[in-house]
Coordinates of C-alpha atoms and ligand atoms in Angstrom, one line a residue:
M1 CA -47.6 -3.6 -7.1
S2 CA -47.4 -3.9 -3.5
R3 CA -46.5 -0.5 -1.8
K4 CA -45.3 -0.6 2.1
R5 CA -43.8 1.8 4.5
T6 CA -40.7 0.9 7.2
Q7 CA -37.9 3.2 8.9
V8 CA -34.7 1.3 7.8
A9 CA -34.8 -1.2 4.4
I10 CA -31.7 -3.4 5.0
I11 CA -30.0 -4.6 1.4
G12 CA -28.5 -7.9 2.3
A13 CA -29.7 -10.8 4.0
G14 CA -25.4 -11.9 5.3
P15 CA -23.8 -11.2 8.6
S16 CA -24.4 -7.5 8.4
G17 CA -27.8 -7.1 7.4
L18 CA -29.3 -9.7 9.8
L19 CA -27.3 -8.2 12.9
L20 CA -28.3 -4.7 12.0
G21 CA -32.0 -5.7 11.3
Q22 CA -31.3 -7.4 15.4
L23 CA -29.8 -4.5 16.8
L24 CA -32.5 -2.4 14.8
H25 CA -35.3 -4.4 16.7
R26 CA -34.2 -4.4 20.0
A27 CA -34.5 -0.8 19.8
G28 CA -37.9 -1.4 18.5
I29 CA -36.9 -0.2 15.0
D30 CA -38.9 -0.9 12.0
A31 CA -36.4 -2.7 9.3
V32 CA -37.3 -5.1 6.6
I33 CA -34.8 -7.1 4.9
I34 CA -34.1 -7.8 1.3
E35 CA -32.4 -10.7 -0.2
R36 CA -31.8 -12.0 -3.4
Q37 CA -30.6 -15.5 -2.3
S38 CA -32.5 -18.1 -0.9
A39 CA -32.1 -18.6 2.9
R40 CA -30.9 -22.3 2.4
Y41 CA -28.2 -20.3 0.1
V42 CA -27.6 -17.7 2.9
S43 CA -27.5 -20.0 5.6
E44 CA -24.9 -22.9 4.0
R45 CA -21.8 -19.9 3.0
I46 CA -18.5 -21.3 3.8
R47 CA -16.8 -17.8 5.4
A48 CA -14.0 -17.8 8.0
G49 CA -14.5 -18.0 11.1
V50 CA -12.3 -16.0 14.1
L51 CA -14.0 -13.3 16.4
E52 CA -12.8 -10.4 18.1
Q53 CA -13.7 -9.9 21.5
T54 CA -15.5 -7.1 20.4
T55 CA -17.3 -9.0 18.0
T56 CA -18.0 -12.0 20.7
D57 CA -19.9 -8.9 23.5
L58 CA -21.6 -7.4 20.2
L59 CA -23.5 -10.8 19.5
I60 CA -24.2 -11.3 22.9
E61 CA -25.8 -7.8 23.3
A62 CA -27.7 -8.7 20.1
G63 CA -29.3 -12.1 22.2
V64 CA -28.0 -14.2 19.5
G65 CA -24.5 -15.5 21.7
D66 CA -25.8 -18.3 23.8
R67 CA -24.6 -21.3 20.8
M68 CA -21.7 -19.2 20.5
R69 CA -20.6 -19.3 23.9
R70 CA -21.8 -22.6 24.4
E71 CA -20.0 -24.0 21.2
G72 CA -17.2 -21.4 20.4
L73 CA -13.6 -22.5 20.8
V74 CA -11.2 -19.9 22.7
H75 CA -8.1 -19.2 21.9
D76 CA -5.0 -17.1 23.4
G77 CA -2.5 -17.8 20.9
F78 CA -1.8 -19.3 17.2
S79 CA 1.5 -20.0 15.6
L80 CA 3.6 -19.3 12.7
C81 CA 5.2 -21.5 10.8
F82 CA 8.4 -20.7 8.9
S83 CA 11.7 -22.1 7.6
G84 CA 10.3 -25.8 9.2
A85 CA 9.4 -24.9 12.8
R86 CA 6.6 -23.3 14.5
H87 CA 6.6 -20.3 17.2
R88 CA 3.7 -19.4 19.2
I89 CA 2.0 -16.2 20.0
D90 CA 0.9 -15.8 23.2
L91 CA -2.3 -13.4 22.3
R92 CA -3.4 -13.4 26.6
E93 CA 0.2 -12.2 27.4
L94 CA 0.9 -9.4 24.7
T95 CA -2.6 -8.2 24.8
G96 CA -3.1 -8.1 28.8
G97 CA -5.8 -11.1 28.3
K98 CA -7.8 -10.7 25.1
L99 CA -8.4 -13.4 23.2
V100 CA -10.1 -14.6 20.0
T101 CA -13.0 -16.8 19.3
V102 CA -13.2 -19.5 17.1
Y103 CA -16.7 -20.1 15.8
G104 CA -17.7 -20.4 12.4
Q105 CA -19.6 -17.4 10.2
T106 CA -21.6 -19.8 8.9
E107 CA -22.9 -20.9 12.5
V108 CA -23.2 -16.6 13.4
T109 CA -25.3 -16.5 10.1
R110 CA -27.8 -19.1 11.6
D111 CA -27.7 -17.6 15.1
L112 CA -28.6 -14.4 13.5
M113 CA -31.4 -16.0 10.9
A114 CA -33.3 -18.0 13.8
A115 CA -33.4 -14.9 16.0
R116 CA -35.3 -13.0 13.1
S117 CA -37.7 -16.0 12.2
A118 CA -38.3 -16.1 16.1
A119 CA -39.2 -12.4 16.2
G120 CA -41.3 -12.8 13.4
L121 CA -39.4 -10.5 11.5
E122 CA -39.9 -9.9 7.6
T123 CA -36.7 -10.7 5.3
V124 CA -37.7 -10.9 1.6
Y125 CA -35.8 -14.1 0.3
E126 CA -35.2 -14.5 -3.7
A127 CA -36.0 -11.0 -4.2
Q128 CA -35.3 -9.9 -7.6
A129 CA -34.6 -6.6 -10.1
V130 CA -33.4 -4.7 -6.5
N131 CA -33.2 -1.8 -7.0
I132 CA -32.7 1.5 -5.1
A133 CA -33.6 5.2 -5.3
D134 CA -33.9 8.8 -3.8
F135 CA -31.4 8.3 -1.3
E136 CA -29.5 11.5 -2.0
A137 CA -32.8 13.1 -1.1
D138 CA -35.5 12.1 2.3
R139 CA -37.2 9.8 0.5
P140 CA -35.1 6.5 0.2
R141 CA -37.1 4.0 -1.6
V142 CA -36.0 0.5 -2.7
E143 CA -37.9 -2.0 -5.1
Y144 CA -37.6 -5.3 -6.4
S145 CA -40.0 -8.2 -7.7
K146 CA -40.7 -11.3 -6.8
D147 CA -42.8 -14.0 -8.0
G148 CA -44.3 -11.2 -10.9
V149 CA -45.0 -8.5 -8.7
T150 CA -43.5 -5.2 -8.2
H151 CA -43.2 -4.2 -4.8
I152 CA -42.2 -0.9 -3.5
I153 CA -40.8 0.1 0.0
D154 CA -40.7 3.8 1.3
C155 CA -38.5 4.1 4.0
D156 CA -36.3 6.3 6.4
F157 CA -32.9 4.9 5.0
I158 CA -31.0 2.3 3.2
A159 CA -28.5 0.1 4.7
G160 CA -26.4 -0.7 2.0
C161 CA -25.2 -4.7 3.6
D162 CA -25.1 -6.6 0.0
G163 CA -21.6 -7.0 0.1
Y164 CA -19.0 -6.5 -2.9
H165 CA -20.8 -7.2 -5.5
G166 CA -24.4 -5.8 -4.5
V167 CA -26.2 -2.9 -5.8
C168 CA -26.2 -0.2 -2.8
R169 CA -22.3 0.8 -4.0
A170 CA -23.3 0.3 -7.6
S171 CA -26.1 3.2 -7.0
V172 CA -23.8 5.6 -6.3
P173 CA -23.1 8.2 -8.5
S174 CA -19.1 8.0 -9.5
R175 CA -18.6 11.5 -8.4
S176 CA -19.8 10.5 -5.5
I177 CA -17.7 7.8 -4.5
T178 CA -13.9 7.3 -4.4
T179 CA -12.4 3.3 -4.4
F180 CA -9.4 2.2 -3.8
E181 CA -8.5 -1.3 -4.6
R182 CA -5.3 -4.3 -5.0
V183 CA -6.1 -7.4 -6.2
Y184 CA -3.5 -10.0 -4.9
P185 CA -2.0 -12.5 -7.1
F186 CA -2.7 -15.3 -5.2
G187 CA -5.9 -17.4 -4.1
W188 CA -6.6 -19.1 -1.0
L189 CA -7.6 -23.2 -1.8
G190 CA -10.1 -23.7 0.9
V191 CA -11.1 -27.5 2.2
L192 CA -13.4 -28.4 4.9
V193 CA -13.3 -32.0 6.8
D194 CA -14.6 -34.1 9.7
Q195 CA -11.5 -35.0 11.5
P196 CA -10.2 -33.1 14.3
P197 CA -7.5 -30.1 14.3
V198 CA -4.3 -30.6 13.2
S199 CA -3.5 -28.2 16.5
H200 CA -5.7 -27.0 19.0
E201 CA -4.9 -23.2 18.2
L202 CA -4.1 -21.7 14.2
I203 CA -1.3 -22.5 12.0
Y204 CA 0.0 -19.6 9.8
A205 CA 2.7 -20.9 7.6
N206 CA 4.8 -19.0 5.1
H207 CA 6.9 -22.0 2.9
E208 CA 8.6 -21.4 -0.1
R209 CA 5.8 -23.4 -2.3
G210 CA 3.1 -20.8 -0.8
F211 CA 1.1 -19.9 2.3
A212 CA -1.1 -22.8 3.9
L213 CA -3.6 -22.2 7.4
C214 CA -4.8 -24.7 9.3
S215 CA -7.8 -23.7 11.3
M216 CA -11.0 -25.2 12.1
R217 CA -15.1 -25.3 13.2
S218 CA -15.3 -27.5 16.0
N219 CA -12.8 -29.9 18.0
T220 CA -14.2 -32.3 15.1
R221 CA -14.3 -30.2 11.7
S222 CA -11.2 -28.8 11.0
R223 CA -10.8 -25.7 8.0
Y224 CA -7.4 -25.7 5.4
Y225 CA -6.6 -23.6 2.7
V226 CA -3.0 -23.4 0.9
Q227 CA -2.0 -20.8 -1.6
C228 CA -3.0 -21.7 -5.0
A229 CA -2.7 -18.9 -8.4
A230 CA -5.3 -16.8 -8.9
D231 CA -6.5 -18.9 -12.1
E232 CA -6.3 -22.1 -10.1
Q233 CA -9.5 -24.6 -11.5
I234 CA -10.7 -26.4 -8.7
D235 CA -11.1 -29.5 -10.3
K236 CA -7.8 -30.1 -10.7
W237 CA -7.4 -30.4 -6.7
T238 CA -8.1 -34.1 -5.9
D239 CA -8.6 -34.2 -2.0
D240 CA -4.9 -36.2 -2.1
A241 CA -3.2 -33.9 -4.3
F242 CA -4.8 -31.2 -1.5
W243 CA -3.2 -33.2 1.4
D244 CA -0.1 -34.0 0.0
E245 CA 0.7 -30.2 -0.7
L246 CA -0.3 -29.0 2.9
R247 CA 2.0 -32.2 4.4
M248 CA 4.7 -29.7 2.3
R249 CA 4.2 -26.5 3.6
L250 CA 3.7 -27.2 7.6
D251 CA 6.7 -28.6 10.2
P252 CA 7.2 -31.9 10.4
Q253 CA 5.3 -32.4 13.5
A254 CA 2.0 -30.6 12.4
A255 CA 2.5 -32.9 8.9
E256 CA 3.0 -36.2 10.9
A257 CA -0.1 -35.2 12.9
L258 CA -2.7 -34.2 10.3
K259 CA -5.7 -35.9 10.0
T260 CA -7.0 -35.8 6.2
G261 CA -10.0 -37.0 4.7
A262 CA -12.4 -36.6 2.3
S263 CA -12.9 -32.9 1.5
I264 CA -16.6 -31.8 2.5
E265 CA -16.3 -28.6 0.6
K266 CA -13.5 -27.6 -1.4
S267 CA -13.5 -23.4 -2.9
I268 CA -11.1 -21.4 -4.4
A269 CA -11.2 -17.8 -3.0
P270 CA -9.6 -14.5 -4.7
L271 CA -7.4 -12.2 -2.6
R272 CA -8.3 -8.3 -2.9
S273 CA -7.9 -5.3 -0.7
F274 CA -11.0 -2.6 -1.3
V275 CA -12.2 0.4 0.4
A276 CA -14.9 2.7 -1.2
E277 CA -15.1 6.3 0.4
P278 CA -17.2 7.8 2.0
M279 CA -19.4 5.1 3.3
R280 CA -22.6 7.4 3.6
F281 CA -24.5 9.0 0.9
G282 CA -27.2 10.7 1.8
R283 CA -29.9 8.5 3.6
L284 CA -27.8 5.5 2.1
F285 CA -25.5 3.8 4.5
L286 CA -23.0 1.0 3.2
A287 CA -21.9 -1.6 6.0
G288 CA -19.3 -4.5 5.4
D289 CA -18.3 -6.1 2.5
A290 CA -20.7 -3.8 0.8
A291 CA -18.2 -1.2 1.6
H292 CA -14.7 -2.9 2.0
I293 CA -13.0 -5.9 1.3
V294 CA -9.8 -7.5 3.0
P295 CA -7.6 -10.5 2.6
P296 CA -8.5 -13.2 4.9
T297 CA -5.3 -13.5 6.2
G298 CA -6.0 -11.0 9.4
A299 CA -9.5 -12.8 9.8
K300 CA -10.7 -9.3 9.8
G301 CA -13.6 -9.9 7.2
L302 CA -16.4 -10.6 9.6
N303 CA -15.3 -7.8 12.2
L304 CA -14.6 -5.1 10.1
A305 CA -18.4 -5.5 9.0
F306 CA -19.8 -5.6 12.5
S307 CA -17.8 -2.9 13.6
D308 CA -19.9 -0.8 10.8
V309 CA -23.0 -2.2 12.1
R310 CA -22.3 -1.4 16.0
F311 CA -21.8 2.6 14.3
L312 CA -24.5 2.3 12.1
S313 CA -27.4 1.0 14.6
R314 CA -25.9 3.3 17.6
A315 CA -26.3 6.5 15.1
L316 CA -29.8 4.9 13.7
I317 CA -30.9 4.6 17.5
E318 CA -29.6 7.9 18.0
W319 CA -31.8 9.4 15.2
F320 CA -35.1 7.7 15.4
T321 CA -35.1 7.8 19.6
E322 CA -33.3 11.7 20.2
R323 CA -33.9 13.2 16.6
S324 CA -30.2 13.8 16.9
A325 CA -27.7 13.8 13.3
A326 CA -24.9 13.3 15.0
G327 CA -24.0 9.5 14.5
I328 CA -24.9 9.2 10.9
D329 CA -23.2 12.2 10.3
H330 CA -20.2 11.1 11.6
Y331 CA -20.7 7.7 10.6
S332 CA -18.2 7.3 7.6
Q333 CA -15.5 9.1 9.0
T334 CA -15.4 6.8 12.4
C335 CA -16.2 3.4 10.6
L336 CA -13.4 4.3 8.1
K337 CA -10.5 4.9 10.7
R338 CA -11.1 1.5 12.0
V339 CA -12.1 0.3 8.2
W340 CA -8.1 1.5 7.2
K341 CA -6.2 0.5 10.5
A342 CA -7.6 -3.4 9.8
S343 CA -7.2 -3.2 5.9
R344 CA -3.8 -2.2 6.6
F345 CA -2.7 -5.3 9.2
S346 CA -5.3 -7.6 6.5
W347 CA -2.4 -6.1 4.0
W348 CA 0.6 -6.5 6.0
F349 CA -0.2 -10.2 7.2
T350 CA -0.9 -10.7 3.6
S351 CA 2.1 -9.7 2.3
L352 CA 4.4 -11.5 5.3
M353 CA 2.8 -14.4 4.6
H354 CA 2.4 -15.4 0.5
R355 CA 4.9 -16.4 -2.2
F356 CA 5.0 -13.5 -4.4
P357 CA 6.2 -15.4 -7.8
D358 CA 7.4 -12.1 -9.6
E359 CA 9.1 -10.8 -6.9
G360 CA 12.5 -12.8 -6.8
G361 CA 14.0 -14.7 -3.9
I362 CA 14.4 -11.6 -2.5
K363 CA 10.8 -10.8 -1.0
Q364 CA 10.9 -14.7 0.5
K365 CA 14.5 -13.7 2.5
L366 CA 13.1 -10.4 3.4
Q367 CA 9.9 -12.0 5.0
L368 CA 11.6 -14.8 6.5
A369 CA 13.8 -12.1 8.1
E370 CA 10.8 -10.3 9.4
L371 CA 9.2 -14.1 10.7
E372 CA 12.7 -14.0 12.5
Y373 CA 12.9 -10.3 14.5
L374 CA 8.6 -10.8 14.7
V375 CA 9.2 -14.2 17.2
G376 CA 12.4 -12.8 18.6
S377 CA 11.3 -9.1 19.6
R378 CA 8.3 -8.9 22.0
A379 CA 7.2 -5.1 21.1
A380 CA 7.0 -6.6 17.2
S381 CA 5.1 -9.7 18.8
T382 CA 2.8 -7.2 20.4
T383 CA 2.4 -5.4 17.5
M384 CA 0.9 -8.2 15.8
A385 CA -1.0 -10.1 18.6
E386 CA -2.8 -6.3 19.2
N387 CA -4.0 -6.2 15.7
Y388 CA -5.0 -9.7 15.4
V389 CA -7.2 -9.5 18.6
G390 CA -8.7 -6.2 17.3
L391 CA -7.7 -2.6 18.0
P392 CA -9.8 -1.0 20.8
F393 CA -12.6 1.2 19.3
D394 CA -11.4 4.6 21.1
R395 CA -8.0 3.8 18.9
Ligands
APR401 N1 -30.4 -7.2 -4.0 C1 -30.0 -7.7 -2.5 N2 -29.1 -8.7 -1.8 C2 -28.1 -8.6 -2.4 C3 -27.9 -7.7 -3.9 C4 -28.9 -7.5 -4.0 N3 -28.6 -6.3 -4.9 N4 -26.6 -8.5 -3.9 C5 -25.9 -8.9 -3.0 N5 -26.8 -9.3 -2.3 C6 -26.9 -10.0 -0.8 C7 -25.8 -11.6 -1.0 O1 -26.5 -12.4 -1.6 C8 -25.8 -11.7 0.2 O2 -26.2 -12.6 1.3 O3 -25.8 -9.1 0.3 C9 -25.5 -10.4 0.9 C10 -24.6 -9.8 1.5 O4 -23.8 -11.1 2.2 P1 -22.0 -10.7 2.3 O5 -21.4 -10.7 1.3 O6 -21.6 -12.1 3.5 O7 -21.4 -9.0 3.4 P2 -21.6 -8.9 4.5 O8 -22.7 -9.3 5.5 O9 -20.8 -7.7 4.7 O10 -20.4 -10.2 5.7 C11 -19.4 -9.2 5.3 O11 -18.9 -12.2 4.7 O12 -18.1 -12.3 2.8 C12 -17.9 -12.1 4.1 O13 -15.4 -12.1 4.3 C13 -16.8 -11.5 4.4 O14 -17.0 -12.2 6.5 C14 -17.2 -10.9 6.3 C15 -18.7 -11.1 5.7
PHB402 C1 -10.7 -20.2 9.1 O1 -11.5 -20.7 9.8 O2 -11.8 -20.1 7.7 C2 -9.7 -18.7 8.9 C3 -9.1 -18.5 9.9 C4 -8.4 -17.2 10.2 C5 -7.9 -16.8 9.5 C6 -8.6 -17.0 8.0 C7 -9.5 -18.2 7.5 O3 -7.2 -15.7 9.4

């Protein structure tokens, strides 16, 4: 058995854990990351890719924004497609200059992994039987095994950055936590293809056959999604079947311009809204997907995770440098205000754009009426735009 001490034990080497580790390191605070998967597995996960300005600012502050600034695609608008026509939402004009950056989460993760490795910081990959203990007292610890050896890490704080299926939230006594969940009656079938994107901006489509989204990772690599049944089987979908379905859900110009090819990745993701309250339990803090899940429609998942990490890193730095508990005492309340607003927007956008088979034809009629109103009303478009680019931290 081995035993060591650190200031902060971070569970999970996804974007939340890696960014937290990077921000703490830059403040001179020691943190060890314990991850159950391999580094290769983590670095190859395909996820969304629209970054709010607060996210890009945070990555630059963390010293990992150089490649994102070189390779990220800055977007000042996106389109809504319905009733066979596309309508542009002008983010820059409607929000007084705010923009988003299209840069894959996979790339963000790789940039954070590279920075951590270059700094010689400890990340334990392929850790098994990870458990956390005594986090409701003031001497928390983490236990895990690796290569047949049991390891114990004594620490001052534990950051639960281990995602929706992680051990940290599951370790909180049920009397101390309340969860809120909505599972949507459909999923997203996603395809990655090395072809130029159909449009230089994202297209979100509401069609009677279901939702579709045209996105990208670069000017030569595109990411497409079509709504599918919640229990859809991936092997039912050939590439040709996917391209045919996507074309049917787009406006004629986009359908004509679509450049197809062999998928380099194809997967189905379920959609859910989930929030756990509170997000702090003594010396344990939940951040990112460990505390909340949003449906991907509003591209809020990564941005919300990084919003938590921004608050948590500042609170921990304040504790270690000033011995002030103000930040950690307000962490949960501060995060949840933003979490619920992003959850509301993601739920609203998902409800607006998807086909709900059990709600009959009236649901789509109401959706189309709302979409017509939205694109015809500056007030409604502004509401859409200011949520899409991300609300300011003080609102
Ligand atoms: N022990 C150690 N590590 C664990 C454990 C465990 N018991 N359980 C899960 N993990 C790891 C996972 O392998 C994963 O690498 O924790 C990490 C959690 O990463 P994410 O699920 O990506 O969550 P987060 O870092 O909060 O990032 C949120 O990822 O899923 C997307 O849409 C989501 O964009 C959002 C972002
Ligand atoms: C993506 O590129 O994967 C993506 C973009 C925008 C979304 C969701 C996913 O709203």
